[in-house]
Amino acid sequence: MENLPKNILFKTPEGYFEDLPNRVLERNRQKKSRTIALFRMTAAAALVTIGIYFFVIKNEIIVEQSLEADLEQEIDLYISSGYWQAEDILSFSENPNLILDEIIEEEWGGPESSQTDTDIEEWL
């Protein structure tokens, strides 16, 4: 060890240690600002997704329901004005017997357990 030269091998730039705390703090601030920016972007993406769901998808469901309600009102208008008869309505259906069964069940209630098939046939 005594034979090695005593020259300074490493030289630090002037003011390096004086500026070091400021540079470390600045890097820390940049990392925090990146984290905050990432958090804000994530929150914005979540809000956009929720907005799309509520304003687009739910709106489509409401539109479908309102179209169905409008169609039902229009059908009632045609029936009440006498433009359509019951046979016309039944001809639109693939299974008119199912519609008739539902109407009978609504109007008269379902067949009671005490009634026999012959009693039901007498009423029909």
CSV table of C-alpha atoms in Angstrom, one decimal:
chain,number,residue,atom,x,y,z
A,1,MET,CA,0.0,0.0,0.0
A,2,GLU,CA,2.9,2.3,0.6
A,3,ASN,CA,4.1,1.9,-2.9
A,4,LEU,CA,0.8,3.2,-4.4
A,5,PRO,CA,0.7,6.8,-5.5
A,6,LYS,CA,-1.2,9.2,-3.2
A,7,ASN,CA,-2.9,11.0,-6.1
A,8,ILE,CA,-6.6,11.7,-5.9
A,9,LEU,CA,-8.2,9.4,-8.4
A,10,PHE,CA,-11.8,10.7,-8.1
A,11,LYS,CA,-12.7,14.3,-8.3
A,12,THR,CA,-16.2,15.6,-7.5
A,13,PRO,CA,-17.6,18.4,-9.5
A,14,GLU,CA,-17.7,21.8,-7.7
A,15,GLY,CA,-20.8,22.3,-5.6
A,16,TYR,CA,-21.9,18.7,-6.0
A,17,PHE,CA,-22.6,18.1,-2.3
A,18,GLU,CA,-24.1,21.5,-1.8
A,19,ASP,CA,-26.7,20.9,-4.6
A,20,LEU,CA,-27.3,17.2,-3.7
A,21,PRO,CA,-30.2,17.8,-1.2
A,22,ASN,CA,-32.0,20.1,-3.7
A,23,ARG,CA,-31.7,17.6,-6.5
A,24,VAL,CA,-33.0,14.7,-4.4
A,25,LEU,CA,-36.0,16.8,-3.3
A,26,GLU,CA,-36.7,17.8,-6.9
A,27,ARG,CA,-36.7,14.2,-8.0
A,28,ASN,CA,-39.0,13.3,-5.2
A,29,ARG,CA,-41.4,16.1,-6.2
A,30,GLN,CA,-41.4,14.8,-9.8
A,31,LYS,CA,-42.2,11.3,-8.7
A,32,LYS,CA,-45.1,12.6,-6.5
A,33,SER,CA,-46.4,14.7,-9.4
A,34,ARG,CA,-46.3,11.6,-11.7
A,35,THR,CA,-48.2,9.6,-9.1
A,36,ILE,CA,-50.8,12.4,-8.7
A,37,ALA,CA,-51.2,12.7,-12.5
A,38,LEU,CA,-51.6,8.9,-12.9
A,39,PHE,CA,-54.2,8.9,-10.1
A,40,ARG,CA,-56.1,11.8,-11.8
A,41,MET,CA,-56.0,10.0,-15.2
A,42,THR,CA,-57.4,6.8,-13.5
A,43,ALA,CA,-60.1,8.7,-11.8
A,44,ALA,CA,-61.0,10.4,-15.1
A,45,ALA,CA,-61.2,7.1,-16.9
A,46,ALA,CA,-63.4,5.7,-14.2
A,47,LEU,CA,-65.8,8.7,-14.5
A,48,VAL,CA,-65.9,8.4,-18.3
A,49,THR,CA,-66.7,4.7,-18.0
A,50,ILE,CA,-69.5,5.3,-15.5
A,51,GLY,CA,-70.8,8.2,-17.6
A,52,ILE,CA,-70.9,6.0,-20.7
A,53,TYR,CA,-72.9,3.3,-18.7
A,54,PHE,CA,-75.4,5.7,-17.3
A,55,PHE,CA,-75.9,8.0,-20.3
A,56,VAL,CA,-75.6,5.6,-23.2
A,57,ILE,CA,-76.4,2.1,-22.1
A,58,LYS,CA,-79.2,3.0,-19.6
A,59,ASN,CA,-80.6,5.5,-22.2
A,60,GLU,CA,-80.9,2.7,-24.7
A,61,ILE,CA,-82.8,0.6,-22.2
A,62,ILE,CA,-85.1,3.5,-21.5
A,63,VAL,CA,-85.6,4.1,-25.2
A,64,GLU,CA,-86.5,0.5,-25.8
A,65,GLN,CA,-89.0,0.6,-22.9
A,66,SER,CA,-90.6,3.8,-24.2
A,67,LEU,CA,-90.8,2.4,-27.7
A,68,GLU,CA,-92.6,-0.7,-26.2
A,69,ALA,CA,-95.0,1.6,-24.3
A,70,ASP,CA,-95.7,3.7,-27.4
A,71,LEU,CA,-96.4,0.5,-29.4
A,72,GLU,CA,-98.7,-0.7,-26.7
A,73,GLN,CA,-100.6,2.6,-26.7
A,74,GLU,CA,-100.8,2.6,-30.5
A,75,ILE,CA,-102.2,-1.0,-30.5
A,76,ASP,CA,-104.8,0.1,-27.9
A,77,LEU,CA,-105.8,3.0,-30.1
A,78,TYR,CA,-106.3,0.8,-33.1
A,79,ILE,CA,-108.4,-1.6,-31.1
A,80,SER,CA,-110.5,1.0,-29.4
A,81,SER,CA,-111.1,2.9,-32.7
A,82,GLY,CA,-112.4,-0.3,-34.3
A,83,TYR,CA,-109.7,-0.3,-37.0
A,84,TRP,CA,-108.4,-3.7,-35.7
A,85,GLN,CA,-110.5,-6.6,-34.5
A,86,ALA,CA,-109.5,-9.3,-32.1
A,87,GLU,CA,-108.8,-11.7,-35.0
A,88,ASP,CA,-106.3,-9.2,-36.5
A,89,ILE,CA,-104.4,-9.0,-33.3
A,90,LEU,CA,-104.3,-12.8,-32.9
A,91,SER,CA,-103.1,-13.2,-36.5
A,92,PHE,CA,-100.0,-11.1,-35.6
A,93,SER,CA,-98.9,-13.7,-33.0
A,94,GLU,CA,-97.0,-16.9,-33.7
A,95,ASN,CA,-99.0,-18.6,-30.9
A,96,PRO,CA,-102.5,-17.1,-30.6
A,97,ASN,CA,-103.7,-19.8,-28.2
A,98,LEU,CA,-101.1,-18.6,-25.7
A,99,ILE,CA,-102.4,-15.1,-25.9
A,100,LEU,CA,-106.0,-16.3,-25.5
A,101,ASP,CA,-105.0,-18.4,-22.5
A,102,GLU,CA,-103.3,-15.4,-20.9
A,103,ILE,CA,-106.4,-13.2,-21.5
A,104,ILE,CA,-108.7,-15.9,-20.1
A,105,GLU,CA,-106.5,-16.3,-17.0
A,106,GLU,CA,-106.4,-12.5,-16.5
A,107,GLU,CA,-110.2,-12.0,-16.9
A,108,TRP,CA,-111.5,-15.1,-15.1
A,109,GLY,CA,-108.6,-16.3,-13.1
A,110,GLY,CA,-106.9,-19.7,-13.4
A,111,PRO,CA,-109.0,-22.8,-13.1
A,112,GLU,CA,-109.5,-23.8,-9.5
A,113,SER,CA,-108.4,-27.3,-8.3
A,114,SER,CA,-112.0,-28.2,-7.4
A,115,GLN,CA,-113.2,-27.7,-11.0
A,116,THR,CA,-113.1,-30.7,-13.3
A,117,ASP,CA,-112.2,-30.6,-17.0
A,118,THR,CA,-115.9,-31.1,-17.9
A,119,ASP,CA,-116.8,-28.0,-15.9
A,120,ILE,CA,-114.2,-26.0,-17.8
A,121,GLU,CA,-115.4,-27.3,-21.1
A,122,GLU,CA,-119.0,-26.3,-20.3
A,123,TRP,CA,-117.9,-22.7,-19.8
A,124,LEU,CA,-116.0,-22.7,-23.1
